[in-house]
Amino acid sequence: MDGIERCIDDEIPFDIPEGWCWTRLGTMIGVQRGASPRPKGSPEYWSSERTPHHWIKISDITKYTQNDYLYDTDEFLTDLGTTKSVFVDSDYLITAASGSLGKIAKLNISGYIYDGLMCMCFKNTSLEMDYIIILIQAMVELLMSLSTGTAWKNITTDILKNLLIPLPPLSEQRRIVEKQRELFDKITLI
């Protein structure tokens, strides 16, 4: 896989199949933490009515996600509020950076994320978004061990950017995603 930055041999946690490589997540995608307008709830930043500016929180991922896609939010920002946050669109994944680590969603809406979320921007065509979802969910324990805080776990953008990931060729990423869907479909039939 040409053009992919690989990690140093002494960092490799375990062997992976031939044709795969170890790389850091941040070399493949952009990672950015959200930002929150202050003070929270100020009518200057938050609208009492629905606007085109969705304000995305972890609770929205729980409440409004179907088939891994976030489709709505409870709160909305004003035009001024958008200048104090981080914009996300459909080529982004969002993931919890504090509290519910591993909670992750694709976007079926555009919006703005608060500081308890991070976004991952997919501009690289050698990555399957659903493969990264599987990896993040599988690495929750590792993320917890790298986090700070005792009662409320928190990861930094550097932790996510420097996360070592096993990267198969794109065709194999797609096969892994399809196999996982097939197995989940069997589980839901039981």
Short mmCIF file of C-alpha atoms in Angstrom, two decimals:
data_model
loop_
_atom_site.label_atom_id
_atom_site.label_comp_id
_atom_site.label_asym_id
_atom_site.label_seq_id
_atom_site.Cartn_x
_atom_site.Cartn_y
_atom_site.Cartn_z
CA MET A 1 0.00 0.00 0.00
CA ASP A 2 2.10 2.79 -1.36
CA GLY A 3 1.96 6.26 0.13
CA ILE A 4 0.78 5.08 3.55
CA GLU A 5 2.98 6.05 6.47
CA ARG A 6 3.89 2.94 8.41
CA CYS A 7 4.86 2.71 12.06
CA ILE A 8 8.25 1.76 13.47
CA ASP A 9 8.78 -2.01 13.80
CA ASP A 10 9.21 -1.92 17.60
CA GLU A 11 5.70 -0.43 17.96
CA ILE A 12 3.90 -3.28 16.19
CA PRO A 13 1.63 -4.94 18.79
CA PHE A 14 1.03 -8.18 16.84
CA ASP A 15 1.52 -9.72 13.42
CA ILE A 16 -1.02 -8.97 10.72
CA PRO A 17 -1.67 -10.71 7.39
CA GLU A 18 0.60 -10.13 4.41
CA GLY A 19 -0.56 -7.14 2.38
CA TRP A 20 -1.75 -5.28 5.50
CA CYS A 21 0.26 -2.55 7.23
CA TRP A 22 0.30 -0.81 10.58
CA THR A 23 -0.29 2.93 10.41
CA ARG A 24 -1.48 5.75 12.61
CA LEU A 25 -5.11 6.79 12.23
CA GLY A 26 -4.13 10.47 11.91
CA THR A 27 -2.02 9.79 8.82
CA MET A 28 -5.12 8.54 7.02
CA ILE A 29 -7.83 10.93 8.22
CA GLY A 30 -8.19 14.38 9.72
CA VAL A 31 -9.05 14.41 13.43
CA GLN A 32 -10.45 17.45 15.23
CA ARG A 33 -12.12 18.00 18.57
CA GLY A 34 -15.40 19.90 18.75
CA ALA A 35 -15.92 23.25 20.42
CA SER A 36 -18.78 24.63 22.47
CA PRO A 37 -20.12 28.18 22.50
CA ARG A 38 -20.08 29.67 26.00
CA PRO A 39 -22.10 30.25 28.03
CA LYS A 40 -24.16 27.13 27.39
CA GLY A 41 -27.78 27.89 26.54
CA SER A 42 -27.23 31.56 25.72
CA PRO A 43 -29.90 32.69 23.20
CA GLU A 44 -27.07 34.43 21.40
CA TYR A 45 -25.68 30.97 20.44
CA TRP A 46 -28.59 28.53 20.84
CA SER A 47 -31.89 28.81 19.03
CA SER A 48 -35.20 28.06 20.73
CA GLU A 49 -36.45 26.87 17.32
CA ARG A 50 -35.16 24.42 14.73
CA THR A 51 -32.50 25.95 12.44
CA PRO A 52 -30.31 24.41 9.72
CA HIS A 53 -27.50 24.31 12.31
CA HIS A 54 -27.74 21.01 14.23
CA TRP A 55 -25.91 21.03 17.59
CA ILE A 56 -24.59 17.46 17.96
CA LYS A 57 -23.97 15.90 21.39
CA ILE A 58 -23.26 12.35 22.58
CA SER A 59 -26.86 12.02 23.74
CA ASP A 60 -28.00 12.71 20.16
CA ILE A 61 -25.92 9.74 18.95
CA THR A 62 -27.80 7.54 21.42
CA LYS A 63 -31.21 8.99 20.64
CA TYR A 64 -31.07 9.67 16.88
CA THR A 65 -28.80 7.06 15.30
CA GLN A 66 -30.17 4.29 13.09
CA ASN A 67 -27.97 1.90 11.10
CA ASP A 68 -24.89 3.86 12.27
CA TYR A 69 -26.24 7.18 10.85
CA LEU A 70 -27.10 10.21 12.97
CA TYR A 71 -30.22 11.81 11.50
CA ASP A 72 -31.32 14.52 13.97
CA THR A 73 -30.50 16.47 17.15
CA ASP A 74 -32.36 17.98 20.08
CA GLU A 75 -30.70 21.40 19.90
CA PHE A 76 -29.83 23.93 17.23
CA LEU A 77 -27.38 26.81 16.99
CA THR A 78 -27.89 30.36 15.78
CA ASP A 79 -25.73 31.75 12.98
CA LEU A 80 -23.45 33.30 15.61
CA GLY A 81 -23.31 30.01 17.53
CA THR A 82 -21.87 28.25 14.49
CA THR A 83 -18.82 30.54 14.61
CA LYS A 84 -17.96 29.10 18.05
CA SER A 85 -18.06 25.41 17.11
CA VAL A 86 -16.72 22.85 14.60
CA PHE A 87 -18.67 22.02 11.42
CA VAL A 88 -19.16 18.38 10.37
CA ASP A 89 -20.70 16.96 7.21
CA SER A 90 -21.53 13.59 5.64
CA ASP A 91 -17.90 12.68 4.89
CA TYR A 92 -17.16 12.72 8.65
CA LEU A 93 -17.44 10.23 11.46
CA ILE A 94 -18.05 11.57 14.94
CA THR A 95 -16.93 9.79 18.08
CA ALA A 96 -17.14 10.45 21.79
CA ALA A 97 -13.96 12.00 23.18
CA SER A 98 -15.18 11.98 26.78
CA GLY A 99 -17.49 9.82 28.81
CA SER A 100 -18.94 7.26 26.38
CA LEU A 101 -15.70 6.41 24.56
CA GLY A 102 -16.31 4.27 21.50
CA LYS A 103 -19.74 5.74 20.78
CA ILE A 104 -19.50 6.57 17.09
CA ALA A 105 -21.75 7.55 14.19
CA LYS A 106 -21.76 8.47 10.52
CA LEU A 107 -23.65 11.60 9.61
CA ASN A 108 -26.89 11.83 7.68
CA ILE A 109 -27.01 15.53 8.56
CA SER A 110 -24.53 18.37 8.72
CA GLY A 111 -24.05 20.18 11.99
CA TYR A 112 -21.70 21.36 14.70
CA ILE A 113 -20.09 19.24 17.40
CA TYR A 114 -19.56 20.09 21.04
CA ASP A 115 -16.23 19.67 22.81
CA GLY A 116 -17.03 16.16 24.06
CA LEU A 117 -16.93 14.84 20.48
CA MET A 118 -14.23 14.46 17.85
CA CYS A 119 -14.73 14.32 14.13
CA MET A 120 -12.79 12.22 11.66
CA CYS A 121 -12.77 13.59 8.11
CA PHE A 122 -12.56 11.00 5.33
CA LYS A 123 -10.79 12.48 2.37
CA ASN A 124 -8.61 9.38 1.82
CA THR A 125 -10.01 6.91 -0.69
CA SER A 126 -8.01 3.98 0.71
CA LEU A 127 -10.21 3.87 3.82
CA GLU A 128 -13.66 2.38 4.26
CA MET A 129 -15.60 4.44 6.83
CA ASP A 130 -17.40 1.36 8.18
CA TYR A 131 -14.06 -0.41 8.73
CA ILE A 132 -12.93 2.48 10.97
CA ILE A 133 -16.21 2.20 12.91
CA ILE A 134 -15.48 -1.48 13.54
CA LEU A 135 -11.92 -0.65 14.65
CA ILE A 136 -12.91 2.15 17.03
CA GLN A 137 -15.60 -0.03 18.62
CA ALA A 138 -13.12 -2.91 18.94
CA MET A 139 -10.50 -0.64 20.53
CA VAL A 140 -12.66 0.83 23.31
CA GLU A 141 -10.65 -0.87 26.06
CA LEU A 142 -7.40 0.43 24.57
CA LEU A 143 -8.85 3.94 24.31
CA MET A 144 -9.99 3.71 27.94
CA SER A 145 -6.47 2.73 29.01
CA LEU A 146 -5.01 5.72 27.13
CA SER A 147 -7.57 8.17 28.51
CA THR A 148 -7.20 10.65 31.34
CA GLY A 149 -9.63 11.15 34.19
CA THR A 150 -11.05 8.66 36.64
CA ALA A 151 -14.82 9.06 36.74
CA TRP A 152 -15.14 10.80 33.35
CA LYS A 153 -12.74 9.31 30.79
CA ASN A 154 -11.30 11.66 28.18
CA ILE A 155 -9.10 11.17 25.11
CA THR A 156 -7.22 13.90 23.30
CA THR A 157 -6.97 14.42 19.56
CA ASP A 158 -3.32 13.32 19.79
CA ILE A 159 -4.40 9.97 21.27
CA LEU A 160 -6.80 9.36 18.38
CA LYS A 161 -4.37 10.64 15.73
CA ASN A 162 -1.57 8.41 17.06
CA LEU A 163 -3.74 5.31 17.43
CA LEU A 164 -2.04 2.40 15.65
CA ILE A 165 -4.45 0.62 13.34
CA PRO A 166 -4.06 -2.52 11.24
CA LEU A 167 -4.85 -1.48 7.69
CA PRO A 168 -5.80 -4.06 5.06
CA PRO A 169 -6.22 -3.22 1.38
CA LEU A 170 -9.51 -1.45 0.61
CA SER A 171 -11.08 -4.55 -0.94
CA GLU A 172 -10.39 -6.50 2.24
CA GLN A 173 -11.74 -3.69 4.43
CA ARG A 174 -14.98 -3.98 2.47
CA ARG A 175 -15.05 -7.79 2.93
CA ILE A 176 -14.55 -7.35 6.69
CA VAL A 177 -17.45 -4.87 6.84
CA GLU A 178 -19.71 -7.16 4.81
CA LYS A 179 -18.84 -10.17 7.01
CA GLN A 180 -19.59 -8.20 10.15
CA ARG A 181 -22.99 -7.13 8.72
CA GLU A 182 -23.74 -10.72 7.75
CA LEU A 183 -22.93 -11.94 11.28
CA PHE A 184 -24.96 -9.16 12.92
CA ASP A 185 -27.92 -10.02 10.67
CA LYS A 186 -27.72 -13.64 11.90
CA ILE A 187 -27.59 -12.47 15.51
CA THR A 188 -30.69 -10.30 15.12
CA LEU A 189 -32.61 -13.25 13.64
CA ILE A 190 -32.04 -15.28 16.80
#
